[in-house]
Coordinates of C-alpha atoms in Angstrom, one line a residue:
X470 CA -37.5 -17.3 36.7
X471 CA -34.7 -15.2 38.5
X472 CA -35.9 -12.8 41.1
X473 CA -35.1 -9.7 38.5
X474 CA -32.7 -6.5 40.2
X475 CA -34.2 -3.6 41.4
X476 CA -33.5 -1.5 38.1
X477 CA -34.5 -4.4 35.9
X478 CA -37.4 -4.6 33.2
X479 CA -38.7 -7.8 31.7
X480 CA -37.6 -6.1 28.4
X481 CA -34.4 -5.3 29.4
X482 CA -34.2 -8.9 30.6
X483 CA -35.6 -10.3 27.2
X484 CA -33.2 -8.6 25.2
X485 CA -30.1 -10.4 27.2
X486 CA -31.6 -13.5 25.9
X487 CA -31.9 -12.2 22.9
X488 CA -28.4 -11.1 22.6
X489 CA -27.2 -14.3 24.0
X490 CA -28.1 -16.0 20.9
X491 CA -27.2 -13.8 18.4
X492 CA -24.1 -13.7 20.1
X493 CA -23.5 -17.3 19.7
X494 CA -24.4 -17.4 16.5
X495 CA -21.3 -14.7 15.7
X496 CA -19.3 -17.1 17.1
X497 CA -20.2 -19.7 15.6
X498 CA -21.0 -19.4 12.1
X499 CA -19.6 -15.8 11.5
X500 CA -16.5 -15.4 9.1
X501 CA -14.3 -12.2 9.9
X502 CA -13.8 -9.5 7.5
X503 CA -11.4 -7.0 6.1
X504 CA -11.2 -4.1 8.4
X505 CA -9.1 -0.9 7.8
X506 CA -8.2 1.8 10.4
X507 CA -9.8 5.1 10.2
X508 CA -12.9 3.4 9.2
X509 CA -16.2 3.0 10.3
X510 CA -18.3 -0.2 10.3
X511 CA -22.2 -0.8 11.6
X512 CA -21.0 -3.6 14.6
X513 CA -22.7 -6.3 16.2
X514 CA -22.2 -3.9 19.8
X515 CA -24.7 -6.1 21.7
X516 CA -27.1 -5.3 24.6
X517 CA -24.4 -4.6 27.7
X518 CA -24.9 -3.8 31.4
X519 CA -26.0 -0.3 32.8
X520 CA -24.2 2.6 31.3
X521 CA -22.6 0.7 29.1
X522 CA -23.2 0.9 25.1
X523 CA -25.1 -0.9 23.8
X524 CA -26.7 -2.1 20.0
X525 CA -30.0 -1.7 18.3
X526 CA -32.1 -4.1 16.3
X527 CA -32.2 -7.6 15.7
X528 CA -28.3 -7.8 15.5
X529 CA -27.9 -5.1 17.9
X530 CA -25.6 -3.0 15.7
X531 CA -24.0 0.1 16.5
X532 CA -21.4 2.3 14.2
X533 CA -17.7 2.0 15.2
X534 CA -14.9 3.8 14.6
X535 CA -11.8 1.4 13.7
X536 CA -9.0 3.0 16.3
X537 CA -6.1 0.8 16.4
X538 CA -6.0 -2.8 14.3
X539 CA -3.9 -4.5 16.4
X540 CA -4.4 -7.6 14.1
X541 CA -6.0 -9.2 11.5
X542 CA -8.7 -10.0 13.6
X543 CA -8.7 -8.3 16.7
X544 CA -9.0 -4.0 17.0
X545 CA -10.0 -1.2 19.1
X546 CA -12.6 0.6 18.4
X547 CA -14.9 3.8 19.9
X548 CA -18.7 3.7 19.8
X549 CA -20.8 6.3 17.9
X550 CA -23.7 7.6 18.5
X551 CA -25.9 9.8 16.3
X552 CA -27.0 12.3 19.1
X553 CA -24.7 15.1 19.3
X554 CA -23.2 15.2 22.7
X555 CA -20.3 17.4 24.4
X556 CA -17.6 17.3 27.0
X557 CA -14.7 15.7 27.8
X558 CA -15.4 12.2 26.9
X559 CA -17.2 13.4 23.3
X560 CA -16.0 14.3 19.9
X561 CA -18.6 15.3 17.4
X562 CA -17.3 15.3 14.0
X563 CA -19.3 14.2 10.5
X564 CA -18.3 11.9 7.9
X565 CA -21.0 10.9 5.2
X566 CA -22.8 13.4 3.3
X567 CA -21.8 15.8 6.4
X568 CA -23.5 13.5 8.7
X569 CA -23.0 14.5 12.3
X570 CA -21.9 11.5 14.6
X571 CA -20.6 11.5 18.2
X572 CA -17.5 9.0 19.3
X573 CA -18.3 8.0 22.7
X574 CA -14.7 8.1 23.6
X575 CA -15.1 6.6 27.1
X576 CA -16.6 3.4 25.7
X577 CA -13.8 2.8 24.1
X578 CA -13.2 -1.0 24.1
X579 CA -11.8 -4.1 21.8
X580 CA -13.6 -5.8 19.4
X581 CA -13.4 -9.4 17.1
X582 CA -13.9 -8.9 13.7
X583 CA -16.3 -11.5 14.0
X584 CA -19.0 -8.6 15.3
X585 CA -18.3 -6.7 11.9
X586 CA -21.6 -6.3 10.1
X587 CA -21.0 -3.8 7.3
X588 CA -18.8 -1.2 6.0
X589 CA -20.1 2.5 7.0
X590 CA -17.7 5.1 5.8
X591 CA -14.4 6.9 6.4
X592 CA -13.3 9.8 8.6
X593 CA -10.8 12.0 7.3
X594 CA -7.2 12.1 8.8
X595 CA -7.4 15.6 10.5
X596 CA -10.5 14.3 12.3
X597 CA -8.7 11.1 13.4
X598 CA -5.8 12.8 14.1
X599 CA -8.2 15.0 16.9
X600 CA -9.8 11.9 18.3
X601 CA -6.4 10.4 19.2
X602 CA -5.6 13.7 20.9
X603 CA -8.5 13.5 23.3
X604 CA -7.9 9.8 23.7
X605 CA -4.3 10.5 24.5
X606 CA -5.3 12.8 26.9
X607 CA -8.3 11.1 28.5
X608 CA -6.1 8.0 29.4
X609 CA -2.9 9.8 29.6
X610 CA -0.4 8.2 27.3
X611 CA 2.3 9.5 24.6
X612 CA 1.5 8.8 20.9
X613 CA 3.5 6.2 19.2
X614 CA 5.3 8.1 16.2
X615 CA 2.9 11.0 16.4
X616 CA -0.6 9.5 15.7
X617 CA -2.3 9.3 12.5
X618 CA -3.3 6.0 10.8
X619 CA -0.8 4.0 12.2
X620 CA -0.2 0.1 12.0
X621 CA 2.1 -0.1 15.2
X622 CA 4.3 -3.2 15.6
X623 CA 3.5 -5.6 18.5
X624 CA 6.0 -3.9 20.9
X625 CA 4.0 -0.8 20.7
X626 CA 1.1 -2.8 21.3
X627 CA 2.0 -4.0 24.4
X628 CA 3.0 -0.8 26.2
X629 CA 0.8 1.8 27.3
X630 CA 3.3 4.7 27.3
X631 CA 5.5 5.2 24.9
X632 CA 8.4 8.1 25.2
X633 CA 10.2 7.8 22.4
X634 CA 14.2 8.6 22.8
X635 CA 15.3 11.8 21.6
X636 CA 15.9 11.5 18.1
X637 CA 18.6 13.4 15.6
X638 CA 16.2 13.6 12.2
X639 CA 13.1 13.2 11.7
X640 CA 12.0 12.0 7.7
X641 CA 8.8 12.2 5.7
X642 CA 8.8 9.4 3.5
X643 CA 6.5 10.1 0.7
X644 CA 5.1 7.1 -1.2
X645 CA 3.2 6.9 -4.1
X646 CA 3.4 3.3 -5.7
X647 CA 3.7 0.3 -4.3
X648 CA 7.4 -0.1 -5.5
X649 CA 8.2 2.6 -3.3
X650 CA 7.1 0.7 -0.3
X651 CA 9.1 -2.0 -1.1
X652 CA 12.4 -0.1 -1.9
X653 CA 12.4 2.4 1.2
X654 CA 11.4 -0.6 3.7
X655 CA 15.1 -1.4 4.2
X656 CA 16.0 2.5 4.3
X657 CA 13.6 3.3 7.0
X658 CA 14.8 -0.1 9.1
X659 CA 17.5 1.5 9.4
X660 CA 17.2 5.1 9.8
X661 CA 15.2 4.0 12.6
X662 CA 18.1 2.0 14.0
X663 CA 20.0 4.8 14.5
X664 CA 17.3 6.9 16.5
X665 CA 15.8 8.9 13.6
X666 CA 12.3 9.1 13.3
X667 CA 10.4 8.5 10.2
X668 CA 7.0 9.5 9.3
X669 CA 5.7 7.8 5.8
X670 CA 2.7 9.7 4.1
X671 CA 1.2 7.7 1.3
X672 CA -0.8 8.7 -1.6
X673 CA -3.3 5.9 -1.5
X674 CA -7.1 7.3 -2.3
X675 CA -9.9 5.4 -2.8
X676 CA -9.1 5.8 -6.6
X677 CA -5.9 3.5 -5.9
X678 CA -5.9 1.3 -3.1
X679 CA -3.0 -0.9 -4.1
X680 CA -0.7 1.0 -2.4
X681 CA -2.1 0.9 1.0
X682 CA -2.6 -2.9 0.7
X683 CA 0.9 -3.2 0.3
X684 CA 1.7 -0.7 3.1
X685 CA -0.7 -2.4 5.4
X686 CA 0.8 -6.2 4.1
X687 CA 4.4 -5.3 5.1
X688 CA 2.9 -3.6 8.3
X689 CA 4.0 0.1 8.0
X690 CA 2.9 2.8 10.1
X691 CA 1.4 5.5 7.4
X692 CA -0.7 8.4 7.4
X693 CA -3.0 8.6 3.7
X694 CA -2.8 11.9 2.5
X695 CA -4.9 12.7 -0.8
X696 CA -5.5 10.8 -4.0
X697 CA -4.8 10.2 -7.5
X698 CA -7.2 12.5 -9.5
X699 CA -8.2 10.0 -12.1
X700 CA -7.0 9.8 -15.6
X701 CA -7.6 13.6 -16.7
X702 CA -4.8 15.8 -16.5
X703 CA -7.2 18.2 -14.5
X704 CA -8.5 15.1 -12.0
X705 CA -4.9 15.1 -11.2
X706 CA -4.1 18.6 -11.0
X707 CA -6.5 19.3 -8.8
X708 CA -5.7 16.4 -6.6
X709 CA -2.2 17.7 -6.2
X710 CA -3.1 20.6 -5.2
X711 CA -5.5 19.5 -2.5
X712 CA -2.7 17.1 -1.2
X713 CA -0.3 19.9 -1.4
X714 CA -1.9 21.7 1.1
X715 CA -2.5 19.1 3.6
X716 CA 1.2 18.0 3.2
X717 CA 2.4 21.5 4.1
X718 CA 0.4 21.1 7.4
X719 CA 1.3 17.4 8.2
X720 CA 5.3 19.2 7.9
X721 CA 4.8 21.4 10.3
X722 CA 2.7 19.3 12.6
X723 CA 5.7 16.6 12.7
X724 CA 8.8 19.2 12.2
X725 CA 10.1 17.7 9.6
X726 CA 13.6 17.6 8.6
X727 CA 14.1 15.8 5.4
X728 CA 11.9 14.8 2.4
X729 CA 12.7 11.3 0.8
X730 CA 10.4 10.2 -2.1
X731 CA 10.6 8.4 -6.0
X732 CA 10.1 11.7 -7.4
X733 CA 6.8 12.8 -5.8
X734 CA 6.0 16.0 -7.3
X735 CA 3.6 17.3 -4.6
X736 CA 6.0 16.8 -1.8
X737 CA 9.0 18.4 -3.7
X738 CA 7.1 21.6 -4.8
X739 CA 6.1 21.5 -0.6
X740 CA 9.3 21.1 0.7
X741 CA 11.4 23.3 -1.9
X742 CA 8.6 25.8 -0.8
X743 CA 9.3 25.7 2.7
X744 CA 13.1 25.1 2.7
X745 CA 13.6 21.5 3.1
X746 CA 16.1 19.0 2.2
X747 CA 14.8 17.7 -1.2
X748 CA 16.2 13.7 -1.5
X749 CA 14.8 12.2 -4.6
X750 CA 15.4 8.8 -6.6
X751 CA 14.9 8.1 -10.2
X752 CA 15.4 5.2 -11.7
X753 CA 12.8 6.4 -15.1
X754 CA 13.7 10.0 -16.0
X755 CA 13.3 9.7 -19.8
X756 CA 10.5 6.9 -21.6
X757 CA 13.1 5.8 -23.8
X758 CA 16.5 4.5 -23.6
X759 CA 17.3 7.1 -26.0
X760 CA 18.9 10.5 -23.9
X761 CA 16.5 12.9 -25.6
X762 CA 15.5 15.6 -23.4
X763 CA 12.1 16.2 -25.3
X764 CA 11.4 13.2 -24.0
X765 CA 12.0 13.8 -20.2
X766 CA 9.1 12.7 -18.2
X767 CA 6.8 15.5 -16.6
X768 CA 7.5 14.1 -13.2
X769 CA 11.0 14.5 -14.1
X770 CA 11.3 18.1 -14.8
X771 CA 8.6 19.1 -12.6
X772 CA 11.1 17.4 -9.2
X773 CA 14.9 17.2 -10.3
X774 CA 15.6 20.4 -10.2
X775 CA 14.4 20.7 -6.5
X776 CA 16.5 17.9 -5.5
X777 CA 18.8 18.4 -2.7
X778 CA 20.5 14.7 -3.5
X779 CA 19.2 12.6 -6.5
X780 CA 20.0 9.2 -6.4
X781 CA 19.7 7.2 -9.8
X782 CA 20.9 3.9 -11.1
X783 CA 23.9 3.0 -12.9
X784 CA 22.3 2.4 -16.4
X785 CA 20.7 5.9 -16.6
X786 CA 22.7 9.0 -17.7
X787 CA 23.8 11.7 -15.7
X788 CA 23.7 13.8 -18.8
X789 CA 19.9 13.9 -18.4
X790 CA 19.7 15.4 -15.0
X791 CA 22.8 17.7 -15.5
X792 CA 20.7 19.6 -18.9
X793 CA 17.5 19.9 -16.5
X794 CA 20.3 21.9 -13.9
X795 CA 20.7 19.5 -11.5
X796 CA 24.2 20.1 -10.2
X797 CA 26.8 17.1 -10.9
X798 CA 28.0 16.7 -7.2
X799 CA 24.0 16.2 -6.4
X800 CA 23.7 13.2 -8.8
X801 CA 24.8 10.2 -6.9
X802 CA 25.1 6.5 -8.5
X803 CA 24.0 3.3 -7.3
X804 CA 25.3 -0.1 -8.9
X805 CA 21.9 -2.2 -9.0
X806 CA 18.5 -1.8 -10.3
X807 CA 15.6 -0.8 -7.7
X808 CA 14.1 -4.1 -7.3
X809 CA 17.2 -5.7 -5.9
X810 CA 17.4 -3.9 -2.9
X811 CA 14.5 -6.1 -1.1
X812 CA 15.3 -9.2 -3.1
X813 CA 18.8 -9.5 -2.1
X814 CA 17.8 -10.7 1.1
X815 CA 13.9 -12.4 0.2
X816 CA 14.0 -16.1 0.6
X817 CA 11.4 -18.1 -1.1
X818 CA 8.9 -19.3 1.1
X819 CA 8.1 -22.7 -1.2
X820 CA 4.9 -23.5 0.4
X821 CA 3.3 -19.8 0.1
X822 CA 1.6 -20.5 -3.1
X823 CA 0.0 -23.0 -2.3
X824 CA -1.1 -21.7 0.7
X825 CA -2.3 -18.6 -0.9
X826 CA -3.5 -20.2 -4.2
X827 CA -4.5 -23.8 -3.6
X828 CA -6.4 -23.9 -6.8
X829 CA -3.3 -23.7 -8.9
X830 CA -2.2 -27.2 -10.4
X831 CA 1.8 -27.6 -9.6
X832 CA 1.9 -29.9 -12.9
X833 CA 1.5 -26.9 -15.1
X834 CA 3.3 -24.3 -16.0
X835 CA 2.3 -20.9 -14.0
X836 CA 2.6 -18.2 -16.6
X837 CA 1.6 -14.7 -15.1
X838 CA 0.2 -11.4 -16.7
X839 CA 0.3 -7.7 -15.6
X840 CA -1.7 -4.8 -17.0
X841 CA -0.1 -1.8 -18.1
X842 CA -0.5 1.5 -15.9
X843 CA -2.8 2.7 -18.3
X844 CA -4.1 6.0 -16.2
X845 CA -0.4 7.3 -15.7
X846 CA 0.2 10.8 -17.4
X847 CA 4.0 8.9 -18.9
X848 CA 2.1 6.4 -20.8
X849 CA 2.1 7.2 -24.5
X850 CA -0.3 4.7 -26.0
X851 CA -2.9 2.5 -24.8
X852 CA -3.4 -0.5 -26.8
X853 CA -5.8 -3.7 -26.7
X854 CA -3.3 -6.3 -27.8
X855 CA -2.3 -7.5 -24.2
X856 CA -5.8 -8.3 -23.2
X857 CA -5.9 -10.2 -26.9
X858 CA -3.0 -12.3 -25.6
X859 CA -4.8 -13.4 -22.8
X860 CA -7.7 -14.5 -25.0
X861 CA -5.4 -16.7 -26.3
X862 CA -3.2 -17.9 -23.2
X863 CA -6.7 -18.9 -21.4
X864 CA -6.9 -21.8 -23.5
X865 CA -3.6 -23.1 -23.1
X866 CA -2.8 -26.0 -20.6
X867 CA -1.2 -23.5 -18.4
X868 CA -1.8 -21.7 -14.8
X869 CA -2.7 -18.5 -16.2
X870 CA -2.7 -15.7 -13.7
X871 CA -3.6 -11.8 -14.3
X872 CA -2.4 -9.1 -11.8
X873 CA -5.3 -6.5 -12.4
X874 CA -3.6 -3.1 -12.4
X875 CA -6.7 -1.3 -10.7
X876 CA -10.2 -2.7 -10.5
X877 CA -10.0 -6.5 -10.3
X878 CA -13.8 -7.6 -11.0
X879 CA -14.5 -6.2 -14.6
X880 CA -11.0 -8.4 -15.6
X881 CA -12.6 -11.6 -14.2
X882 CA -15.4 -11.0 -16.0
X883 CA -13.9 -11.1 -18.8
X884 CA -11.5 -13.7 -18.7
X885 CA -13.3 -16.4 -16.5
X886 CA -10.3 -18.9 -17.2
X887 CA -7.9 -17.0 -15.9
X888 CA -6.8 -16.6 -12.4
X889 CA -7.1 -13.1 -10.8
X890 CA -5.5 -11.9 -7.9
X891 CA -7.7 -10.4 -5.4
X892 CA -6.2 -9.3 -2.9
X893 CA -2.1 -8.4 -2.2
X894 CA -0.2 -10.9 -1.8
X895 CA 3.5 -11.5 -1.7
X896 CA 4.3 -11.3 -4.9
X897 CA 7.8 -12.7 -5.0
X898 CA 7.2 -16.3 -4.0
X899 CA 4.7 -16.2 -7.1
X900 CA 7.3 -14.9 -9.2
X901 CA 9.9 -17.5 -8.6
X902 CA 8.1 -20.2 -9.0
X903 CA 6.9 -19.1 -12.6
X904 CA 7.9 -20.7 -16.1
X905 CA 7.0 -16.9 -18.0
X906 CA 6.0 -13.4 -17.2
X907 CA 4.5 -11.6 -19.4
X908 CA 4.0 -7.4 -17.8
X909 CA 3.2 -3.6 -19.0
X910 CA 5.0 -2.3 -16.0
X911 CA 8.6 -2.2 -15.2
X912 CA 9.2 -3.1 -11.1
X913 CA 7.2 -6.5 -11.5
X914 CA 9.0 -7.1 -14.8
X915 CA 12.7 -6.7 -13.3
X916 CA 11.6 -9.0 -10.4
X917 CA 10.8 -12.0 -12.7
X918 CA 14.1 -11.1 -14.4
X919 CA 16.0 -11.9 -11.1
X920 CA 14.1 -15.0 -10.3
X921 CA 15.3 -16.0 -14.2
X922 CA 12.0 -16.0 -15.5
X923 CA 11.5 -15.0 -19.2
X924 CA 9.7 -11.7 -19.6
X925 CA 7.9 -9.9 -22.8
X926 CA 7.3 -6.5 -21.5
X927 CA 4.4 -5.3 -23.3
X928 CA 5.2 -1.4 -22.1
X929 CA 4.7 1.3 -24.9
X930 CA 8.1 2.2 -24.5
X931 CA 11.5 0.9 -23.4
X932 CA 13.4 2.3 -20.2
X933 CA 17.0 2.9 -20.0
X934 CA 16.6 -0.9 -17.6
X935 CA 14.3 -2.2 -20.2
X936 CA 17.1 -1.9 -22.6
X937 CA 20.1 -3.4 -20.0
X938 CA 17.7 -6.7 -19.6
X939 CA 16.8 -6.6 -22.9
X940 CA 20.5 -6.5 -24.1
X941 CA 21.6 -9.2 -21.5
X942 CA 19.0 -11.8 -22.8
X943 CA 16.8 -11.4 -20.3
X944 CA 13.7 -9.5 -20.8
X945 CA 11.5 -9.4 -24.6
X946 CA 9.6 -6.7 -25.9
X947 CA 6.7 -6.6 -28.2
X948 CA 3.7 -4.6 -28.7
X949 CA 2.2 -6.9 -31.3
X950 CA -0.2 -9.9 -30.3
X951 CA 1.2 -12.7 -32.9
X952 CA 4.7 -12.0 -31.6
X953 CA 3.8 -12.1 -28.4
X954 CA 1.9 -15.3 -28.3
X955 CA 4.8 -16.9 -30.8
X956 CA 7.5 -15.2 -28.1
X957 CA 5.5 -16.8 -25.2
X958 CA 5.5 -20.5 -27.0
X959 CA 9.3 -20.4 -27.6
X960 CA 10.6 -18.8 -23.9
X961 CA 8.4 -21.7 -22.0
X962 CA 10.9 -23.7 -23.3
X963 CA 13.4 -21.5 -22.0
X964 CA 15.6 -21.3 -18.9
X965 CA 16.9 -18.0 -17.8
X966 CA 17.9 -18.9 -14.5
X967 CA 22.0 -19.3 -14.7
X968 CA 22.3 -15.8 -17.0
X969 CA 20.3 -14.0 -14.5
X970 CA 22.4 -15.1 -11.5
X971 CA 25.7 -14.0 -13.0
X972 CA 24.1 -10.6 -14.0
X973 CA 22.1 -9.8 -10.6
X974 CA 25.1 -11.3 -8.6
X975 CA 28.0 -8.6 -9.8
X976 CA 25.4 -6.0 -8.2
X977 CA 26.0 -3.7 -5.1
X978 CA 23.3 -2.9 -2.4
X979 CA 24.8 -0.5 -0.1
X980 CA 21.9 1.3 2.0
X981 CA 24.5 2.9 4.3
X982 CA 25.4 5.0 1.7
X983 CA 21.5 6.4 1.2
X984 CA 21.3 6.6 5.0
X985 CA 24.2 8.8 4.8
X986 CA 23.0 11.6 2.1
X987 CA 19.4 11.6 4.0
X988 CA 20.7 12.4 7.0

C-alpha cells in the first residue's frame, strides 16, 4: 500500500477507489442523455482532490446547474450545494418548492453527459440571467448577445471575450410556434449580417415544448419567456399577462428597438404600450376563405391594429386588415406562401430518414398524419374522425407515421402500429420522401404541397391558402372519415409532383425587402 499524504485518511483513500470504478463504469456502459440549459440535473460529480467538489453516495452525485450546452454531449455546468453560503464566489437562489440551493460558482467546470444521473428541476430566467452576471464578472468576460438561455454557435464557443461591434438595431423576435422559427431563421441571418443585433424570446413552457425543440434543433440563441396557459380561455389569459410583464422587463433590459413576431398578442400590447415599432405577419387573419369580418381571428383584432408594418401573403385580402383600421400604406404584400421561404433553399438530405427512422421499410409507401391544434382559442370544432382514420390506415401495408401535436405517449398507446415521432426531427426530408399527407394544421400541410405530395387537410375550417392549394389541385379537404379513407385510397395512386413545381416555382422570396421595413 502507498505511503498515504499527510492530510490523507484511509476513508478518503477508499472512496478514490471507489470512485475509480464507478467512474469506469460511466464510461463504459453509460448512454448520454437529453440535457437542456437552465436546468438542473443530480450528476455523477465524483470524489475530487482537496477543495475541490465533490459527490455523495454510491454514485457520488451532486446537483448541477446546466450553464452553457456547448454540444450534444459536452456542457458547462456550476456545482450546487444545499448549505446556504455567501460572497463573491456564491449565489443562493431556490428553485423547487422554494428550495434554497447555493451554485458554487468557482467550481465551475465541464462535464460529459455521460455523468448525467437524473433530471432535478429548472431555474427561472431572471435567476439565470443573475448567475451569468456574477460569472461574467468573476472571470471577466463580455456576454455573448446579452445572456440568457443561449445556444451560442461554435465561434462564440471558442473565444473567451466577446465585444460585439457596435450595432445600428437591435430586434426582439418573438416566437410562439414552431413555424415562426422556421420562417424568421432566414430574416435574422441576415439582419445579423448587417450588424443588427437580434434577441429571440420564445413562448415555449413546459405546457408546449415543441417549440423549443425546434429552436434548440436549428441552434438559436433564445431566452423562454412564459407559457401557454392551457386550453381555458382563463389558463391563457392569465398566462399572457404573466408573460406580459416579464416581456416589458426583458425590453428594457436589452433596449430594444423593434418588435418582429406572427402576430403575438402579448408582445404587441407591450410594445404599443411602450412606444415601439410594431412589425407583424399574418398569413391567417380570418378561419375562412370567406372575407367576413365576424369571422376575424381574436389574435387578429387583438394585434393588427398595433402594427407599425404588417406583412401578409398575396392570397389574403387587404380588405380585411383595412376594416380593423390598419392603414393601407402599412399593409405590405409578399408573392409566396410562408413555408417557402426556408424551402426554397432546403435540399433533401436522402439518407436522413433512414438515419433517423431505420425501422421504416423503403418498399412501402410512407403515408404521414398530423393532429389538429386542438387547444388553440381559433379552432372551432374538435372532432374524433381523424384519430378514426388512423384506426383504419394502421392496418394498411403502408409506413404509417403520426406527428403527435402535444403529448406523444398517450397516441402510441393507442395506436401501437403506427409510427410516432418522438422527438424533433427535420421534418422536410420526411416530407419529401412521402406518397400522402394527411394534417389538421396548415404549415406542415403547405410543406407536403411543395414536395408534391397529396394532402387531405382535416382542419375544421379552410384558410384563404387552404383554398389557393385546394383550387390548384393540390391539397383535399374532408372532415368526414369514409371520405377520407376513400380520398387517401385514390391520391396514393396519385402524383402531384410536376403541378406543384409549376405553382411553387412562379413564387418570389425576397427577404431584403422584410429586412428593409424592420429596420
Amino acid at each position: 500500500m502507498e505511503k498515504f499524504q499527510k492530510n490523507e485518511t484511509f476513508e478518503e483513500n477508499k472512496a478514490f477507489n471507489e470512485w475509480n470504478e464507478v467512474k469506469k463504469e460511466i464510461d463504459f456502459h453509460k448512454k448520454r442523455k437529453y440535457f437542456k440549459q437552465g436546468q438542473i440535473y443530480f450528476v455523477s460529480v465524483g470524489q475530487n482532490i482537496g477543495y475541490e467538489i465533490y459527490g455523495k453516495g454510491e454514485e457520488f452525485l451532486r446537483p448541477v446547474l446546466v450553464f452553457r450546452k456547448l454540444s450534444k454531449d459536452m456542457f458547462i455546468g456550476i456545482p450546487l450545494t444545499s448549505n446556504k453560503k455567501d460572497g463573491y464566489f456564491y449565489y443562493t437562489f431556490s428553485y423547487k418548492n422554494d428550495k434554497l440551493s447555493t451554485a458554487l460558482l468557482s467550481q465551475i467546470r465541464n462535464f460529459d453527459a455521460k455523468r448525467i444521473k437524473y433530471y432535478s428541476g429548472t431555474i427561472d430566467r431572471y435567476t439565470f440571467l443573475e448567475i451569468e452576471k456574477k460569472v461574467a464578472d468573476i472571470f471577466k468576460f463580455t456576454l455573448p448577445n446579452g445572456g440568457g438561455y443561449t445556444h451560442q454557435n461554435s465561434e462564440q464557443r471558442n473565444n473567451t471575450e466577446i465585444i460585439p461591434q457596435k450595432t445600428q438595431k437591435i430586434i426582439l423576435f418573438d416566437m410562439d410556434m414552431p413555424k415562426w422559427v422556421l420562417f424568421f431563421n432566414p430574416i435574422i441571418k441576415r439582419l445579423k449580417e448587417l450588424n443588427h443585433k437580434v434577441i429571440i424570446v420564445s413562448r415555449g413552457g413546459d405546457d408546449y415544448s415543441e417549440l423549443n425543440r425546434v429552436l434548440d434543433l436549428y441552434n438559436l440563441e433564445y431566452i423562454s419567456v412564459g407559457e401557454y396557459g392551457g386550453a381555458s380561455l382563463e389558463g391563457k389569459l392569465k398566462a399572457s399577462i404573466d408573460r406580459q410583464t416579464k416581456l416589458m422587463e426583458i425590453i428594457k433590459k436589452y433596449n430594444i428597438n423593434v418588435v418582429v413576431s406572427g402576430s403575438v398578442v402579448d408582445i404587441n400590447r407591450v410594445a404599443f404600450g411602450v412606444g415601439l415599432k410594431i412589425v407583424n405577419f399574418n398569413d391567417m387573419p380570418i378561419k375562412n376563405c370567406v372575407s367576413e369580418c365576424e369571422k376575424v381571428t381574436p389574435v387578429t383584432r387583438l394585434t393588427a391594429p398595433f402594427s407599425s408594418i404588417l406583412f401578409k401573403p398575396f392570397m389574403v385580402d387587404n380588405e380585411i386588415f383595412e376594416k380593423l383600421g390598419v392603414c393601407k400604406t402599412r399593409i405590405k404584400n409578399y408573392n409566396f406562401i410562408d413555408p417557402l421561404i426556408w424551402l426554397k433553399n432546403f435540399k433533401i438530405d436522402e439518407n436522413y430518414v433512414k438515419k433517423e427512422l431505420p425501422f421504416i421499410d423503403e418498399k412501402k409507401p410512407i403515408v404521414v398524419i398530423r393532429e389538429e391544434e386542438f387547444k388553440a382559442s381559433y379552432v372551432q370544432n374538435q372532432y374524433p374522425f381523424l384519430y378514426e382514420v388512423i384506426e383504419e390506415l394502421q392496418n394498411w401495408d403502408i409506413n404509417l407515421i403520426i406527428i403527435p401535436r402535444y403529448e406523444a405517449k398517450p397516441i402510441q398507446e393507442k395506436f401501437k402500429k403506427a409510427i410516432v415521432l418522438q422527438k424533433a426531427i427535420i421534418l422536410q426530408n420526411l416530407l419529401a420522401k412521402s406518397s400522402l399527407f394527411i394534417g389538421g394544421g396548415g404549415t406542415i400541410n403547405i410543406e407536403a404541397c411543395y414536395f408534391g405530395v397529396p394532402v387531405i387537410s382535416t382542419r375544421s375550417f379552410i384558410s384563404h391558402y387552404d383554398k389557393f392549394l385546394i383550387d390548384n389541385e393540390l391539397m383535399w379537404h374532408s372532415n368526414n372519415t369514409k371520405e377520407i379513407i376513400n380520398l387517401a385510397k385514390k391520391l396514393l395512386k396519385q402524383n402531384t409532383k410536376q403541378k406543384s413545381k409549376e405553382i411553387f416555382s412562379q413564387m418570389e422570396v425576397d427577404i431584403e425587402m422584410f429586412v428593409k421595413e424592420i429596420v
